[in-house]
Short mmCIF file of C-alpha atoms in Angstrom, two decimals:
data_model
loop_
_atom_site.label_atom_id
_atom_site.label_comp_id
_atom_site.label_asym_id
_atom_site.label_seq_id
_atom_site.Cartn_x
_atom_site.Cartn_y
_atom_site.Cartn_z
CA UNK A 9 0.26 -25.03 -7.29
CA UNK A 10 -2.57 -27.04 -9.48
CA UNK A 11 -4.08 -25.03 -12.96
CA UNK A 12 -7.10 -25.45 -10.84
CA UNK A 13 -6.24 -23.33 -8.22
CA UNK A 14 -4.44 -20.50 -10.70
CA UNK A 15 -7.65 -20.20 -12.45
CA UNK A 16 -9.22 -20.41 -9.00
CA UNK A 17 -7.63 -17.14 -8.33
CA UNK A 18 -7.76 -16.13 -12.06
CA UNK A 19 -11.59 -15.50 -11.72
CA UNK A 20 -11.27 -14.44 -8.61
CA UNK A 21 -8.90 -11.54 -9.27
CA UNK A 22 -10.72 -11.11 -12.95
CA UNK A 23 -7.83 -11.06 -15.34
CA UNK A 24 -7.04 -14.68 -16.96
CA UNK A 25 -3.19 -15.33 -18.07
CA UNK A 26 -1.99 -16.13 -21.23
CA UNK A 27 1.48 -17.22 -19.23
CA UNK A 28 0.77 -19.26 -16.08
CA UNK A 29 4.02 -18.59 -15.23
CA UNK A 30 3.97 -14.77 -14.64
CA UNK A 31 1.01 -15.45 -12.02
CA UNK A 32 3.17 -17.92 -10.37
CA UNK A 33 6.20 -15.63 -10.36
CA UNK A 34 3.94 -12.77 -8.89
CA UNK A 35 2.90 -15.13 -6.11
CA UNK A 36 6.99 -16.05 -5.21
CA UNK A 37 7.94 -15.08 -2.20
CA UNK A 38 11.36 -13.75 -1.78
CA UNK A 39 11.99 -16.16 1.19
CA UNK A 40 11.90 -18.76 -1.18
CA UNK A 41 15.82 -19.22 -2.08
CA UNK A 42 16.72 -20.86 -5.53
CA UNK A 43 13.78 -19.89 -7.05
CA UNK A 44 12.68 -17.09 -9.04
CA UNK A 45 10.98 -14.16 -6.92
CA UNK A 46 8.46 -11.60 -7.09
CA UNK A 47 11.11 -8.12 -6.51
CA UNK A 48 11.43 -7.86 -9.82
CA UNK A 49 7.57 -7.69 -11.07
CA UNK A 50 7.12 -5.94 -7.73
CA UNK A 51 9.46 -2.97 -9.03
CA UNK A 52 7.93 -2.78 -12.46
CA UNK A 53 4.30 -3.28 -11.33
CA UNK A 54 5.37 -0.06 -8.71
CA UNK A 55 5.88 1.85 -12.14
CA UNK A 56 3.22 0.86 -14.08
CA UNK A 57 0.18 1.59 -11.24
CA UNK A 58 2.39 4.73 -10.76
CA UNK A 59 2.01 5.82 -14.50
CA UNK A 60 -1.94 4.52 -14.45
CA UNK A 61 -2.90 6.82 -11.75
CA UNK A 62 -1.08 9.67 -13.07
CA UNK A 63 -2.83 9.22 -16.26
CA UNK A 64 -5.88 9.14 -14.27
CA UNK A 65 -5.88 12.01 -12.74
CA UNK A 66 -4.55 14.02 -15.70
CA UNK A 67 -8.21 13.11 -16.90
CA UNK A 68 -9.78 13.59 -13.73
CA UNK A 69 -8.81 17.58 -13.66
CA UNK A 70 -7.04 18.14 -11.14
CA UNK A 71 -6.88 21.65 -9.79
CA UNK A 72 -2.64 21.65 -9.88
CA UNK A 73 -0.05 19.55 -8.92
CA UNK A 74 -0.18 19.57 -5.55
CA UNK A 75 -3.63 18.43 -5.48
CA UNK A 76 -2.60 16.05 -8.03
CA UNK A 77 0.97 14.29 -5.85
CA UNK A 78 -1.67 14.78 -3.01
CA UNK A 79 -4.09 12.32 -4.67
CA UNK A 80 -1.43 9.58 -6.01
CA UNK A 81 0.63 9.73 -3.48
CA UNK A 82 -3.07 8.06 -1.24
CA UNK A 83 -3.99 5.89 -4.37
CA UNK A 84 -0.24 4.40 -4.68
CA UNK A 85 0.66 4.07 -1.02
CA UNK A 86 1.72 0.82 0.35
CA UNK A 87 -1.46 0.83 2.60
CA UNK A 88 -4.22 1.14 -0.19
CA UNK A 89 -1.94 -1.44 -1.75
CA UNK A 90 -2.07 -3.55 0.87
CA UNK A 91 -5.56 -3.74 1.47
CA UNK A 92 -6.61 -4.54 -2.04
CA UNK A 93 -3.91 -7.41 -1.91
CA UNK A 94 -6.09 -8.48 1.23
CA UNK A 95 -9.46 -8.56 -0.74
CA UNK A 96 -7.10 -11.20 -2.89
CA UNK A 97 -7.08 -13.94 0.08
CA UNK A 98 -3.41 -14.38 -1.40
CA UNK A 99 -2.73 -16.63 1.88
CA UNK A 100 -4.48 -19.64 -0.04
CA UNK A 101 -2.18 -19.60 -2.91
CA UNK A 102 0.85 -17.72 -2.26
CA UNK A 103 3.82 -20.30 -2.85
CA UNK A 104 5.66 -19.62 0.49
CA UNK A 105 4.23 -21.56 3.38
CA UNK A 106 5.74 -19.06 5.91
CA UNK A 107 5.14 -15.90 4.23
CA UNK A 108 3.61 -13.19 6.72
CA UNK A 109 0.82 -11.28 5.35
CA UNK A 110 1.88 -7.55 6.94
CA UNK A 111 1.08 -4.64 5.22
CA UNK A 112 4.08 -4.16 3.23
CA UNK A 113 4.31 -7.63 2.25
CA UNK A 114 0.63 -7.69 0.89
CA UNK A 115 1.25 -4.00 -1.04
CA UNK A 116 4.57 -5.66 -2.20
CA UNK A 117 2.34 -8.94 -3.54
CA UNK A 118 -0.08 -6.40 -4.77
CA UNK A 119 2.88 -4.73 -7.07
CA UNK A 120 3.78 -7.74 -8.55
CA UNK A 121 0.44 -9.06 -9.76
CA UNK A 122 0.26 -5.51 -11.75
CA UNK A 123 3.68 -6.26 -13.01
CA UNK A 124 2.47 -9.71 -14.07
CA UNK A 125 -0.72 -8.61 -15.67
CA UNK A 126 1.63 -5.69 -16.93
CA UNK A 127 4.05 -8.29 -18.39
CA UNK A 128 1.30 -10.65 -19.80
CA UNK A 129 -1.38 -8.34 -21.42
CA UNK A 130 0.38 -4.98 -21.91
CA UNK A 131 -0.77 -1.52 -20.86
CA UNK A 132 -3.95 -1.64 -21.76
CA UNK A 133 -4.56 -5.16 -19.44
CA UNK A 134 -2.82 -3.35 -16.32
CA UNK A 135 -4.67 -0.50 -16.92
CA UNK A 136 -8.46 -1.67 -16.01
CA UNK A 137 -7.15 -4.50 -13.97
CA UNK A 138 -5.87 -1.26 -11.79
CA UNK A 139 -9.21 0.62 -12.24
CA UNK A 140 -11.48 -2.53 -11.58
CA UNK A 141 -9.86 -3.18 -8.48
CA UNK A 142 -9.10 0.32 -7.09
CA UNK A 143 -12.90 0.97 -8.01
CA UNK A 144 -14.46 4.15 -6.30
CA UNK A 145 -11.36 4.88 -4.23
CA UNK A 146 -9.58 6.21 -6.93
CA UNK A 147 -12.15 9.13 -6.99
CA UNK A 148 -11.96 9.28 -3.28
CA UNK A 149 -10.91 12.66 -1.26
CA UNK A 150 -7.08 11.21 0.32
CA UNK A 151 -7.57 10.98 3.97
CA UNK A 152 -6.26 13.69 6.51
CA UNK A 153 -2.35 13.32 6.46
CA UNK A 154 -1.50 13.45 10.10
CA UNK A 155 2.11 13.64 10.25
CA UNK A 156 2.39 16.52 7.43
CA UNK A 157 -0.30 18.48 9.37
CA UNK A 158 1.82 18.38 12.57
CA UNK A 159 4.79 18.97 10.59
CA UNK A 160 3.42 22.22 9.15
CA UNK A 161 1.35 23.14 12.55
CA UNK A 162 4.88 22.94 14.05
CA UNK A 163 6.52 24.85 11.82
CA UNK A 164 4.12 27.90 11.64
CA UNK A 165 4.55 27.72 15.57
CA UNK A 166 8.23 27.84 15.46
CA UNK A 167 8.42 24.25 17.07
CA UNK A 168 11.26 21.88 16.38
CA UNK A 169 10.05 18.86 14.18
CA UNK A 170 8.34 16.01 15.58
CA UNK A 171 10.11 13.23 16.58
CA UNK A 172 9.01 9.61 16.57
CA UNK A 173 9.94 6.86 18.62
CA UNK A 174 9.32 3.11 18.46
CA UNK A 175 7.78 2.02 22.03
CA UNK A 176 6.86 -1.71 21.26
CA UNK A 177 6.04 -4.29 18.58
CA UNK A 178 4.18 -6.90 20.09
CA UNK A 179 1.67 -9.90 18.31
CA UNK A 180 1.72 -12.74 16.55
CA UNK A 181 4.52 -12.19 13.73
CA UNK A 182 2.23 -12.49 11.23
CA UNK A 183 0.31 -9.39 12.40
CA UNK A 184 2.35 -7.29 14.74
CA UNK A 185 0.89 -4.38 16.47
CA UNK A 186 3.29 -1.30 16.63
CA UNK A 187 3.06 1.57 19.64
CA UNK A 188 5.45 4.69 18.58
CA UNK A 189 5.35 8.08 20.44
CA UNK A 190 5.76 11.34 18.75
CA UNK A 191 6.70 14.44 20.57
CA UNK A 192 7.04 17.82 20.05
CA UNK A 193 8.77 18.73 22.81
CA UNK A 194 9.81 16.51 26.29
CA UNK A 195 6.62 17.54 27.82
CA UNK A 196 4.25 17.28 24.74
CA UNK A 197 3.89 14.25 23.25
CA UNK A 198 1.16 11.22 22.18
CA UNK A 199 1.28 7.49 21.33
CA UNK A 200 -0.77 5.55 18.84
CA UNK A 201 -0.57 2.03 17.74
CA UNK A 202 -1.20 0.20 14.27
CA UNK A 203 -0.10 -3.22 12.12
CA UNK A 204 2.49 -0.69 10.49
CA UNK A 205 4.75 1.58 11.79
CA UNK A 206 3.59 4.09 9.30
CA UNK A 207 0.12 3.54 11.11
CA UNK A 208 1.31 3.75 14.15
CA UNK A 209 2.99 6.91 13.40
CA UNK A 210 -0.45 8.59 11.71
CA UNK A 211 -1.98 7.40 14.90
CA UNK A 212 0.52 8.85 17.57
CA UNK A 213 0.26 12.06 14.88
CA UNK A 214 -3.26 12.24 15.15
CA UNK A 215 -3.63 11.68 18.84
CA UNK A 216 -0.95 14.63 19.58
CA UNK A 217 -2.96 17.03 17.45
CA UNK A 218 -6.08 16.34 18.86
CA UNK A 219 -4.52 17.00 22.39
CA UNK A 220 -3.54 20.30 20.84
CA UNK A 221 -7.07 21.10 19.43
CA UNK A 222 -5.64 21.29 16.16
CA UNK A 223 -8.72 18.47 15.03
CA UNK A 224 -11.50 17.47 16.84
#
């Protein structure tokens, strides 16, 4: 990849690298063999944005912990991740030609950049490169959690636990579109589809329960 194009994506991203390198280890796919990947910066960048958050909402006052897990576990998760990694348009300098941008790839891509800045500029550097770009959804209220609601909705009704079944992946490889089918019991059930199976999954969840009139 040319300098031009690293500081290209240097402005774009709005953190500038003292060591090229890191950037173009972040960008690595694994695919790649016999060259250095991005699992490693992806596993410490995982740690860092976790320790960030938490910090954050120590300040932010949360009412206890469970609010608190509730909060980080929407501000970490591979989805949020994912769809700041899209606002990156990573496809136009990512090193591996035949990389495929699905969710967990792009949240994966989006780990390693915070490793990299992490790496490069310290705490301090990975700290408001997290907060610039998870802007005014890290003060957000976390979206309705479908799956735990049925979970507990089934519990309190003495139900077995939902199960969830795969019915199709079908799409272009680079952005599959998953069907799954949870059920509560062989006659009580929903589908829902989504690029993810964990979206698929919150879909099918959310379907069920509104056939229940558990949500509108």
């Amino acid at each position: 990849m040319s300098k031009a194009s690293l500081k290209a994506l240097e402005q774009y991203i709005g953190y500038q690298f003292k060591s090229r390198d890191l950037l173009q280890q972040a960008l690595a796919h694994p695919i790649i063999a016999g060259q250095h990947n991005n699992e490693m910066l992806e596993f410490l960048g995982d740690r860092v944005l976790g320790l960030v958050l938490a910090e954050y909402l120590l300040s932010a006052k949360m009412k206890n912990e469970g609010e608190a897990a509730r909060h980080l576990a929407y501000l970490a998760s591979g989805a949020l991740c994912a769809d700041i990694a899209a606002g990156w348009q990573l496809d136009k300098y990512v090193t591996a030609t035949a990389a495929q941008f699905t969710e967990r790839v792009l949240a994966n891509y989006c780990e390693a950049m915070i490793g990299a800045v992490y790496q490069d500029g310290g705490l301090d550097a990975a700290r408001q490169f997290i907060l610039r770009h998870w802007g005014t959804r890290i003060s957000e209220t976390p979206p309705i959690d479908a799956k735990t609601v049925l979970q507990e909705w089934a519990a309190k009704q003495g139900k077995a636990l939902p199960q969830y079944k795969k019915i199709s992946a079908e799409g272009p490889a680079h952005q599959p579109v998953f069907v799954y089918h949870v059920s509560l019991t062989p006659e009580v059930g929903a589908r829902g589809k989504g690029l993810s199976r964990r979206q698929a999954e919150q879909a099918a969840a959310t379907a069920l329960l509104q056939q229940l009139g558990v949500i509108t």
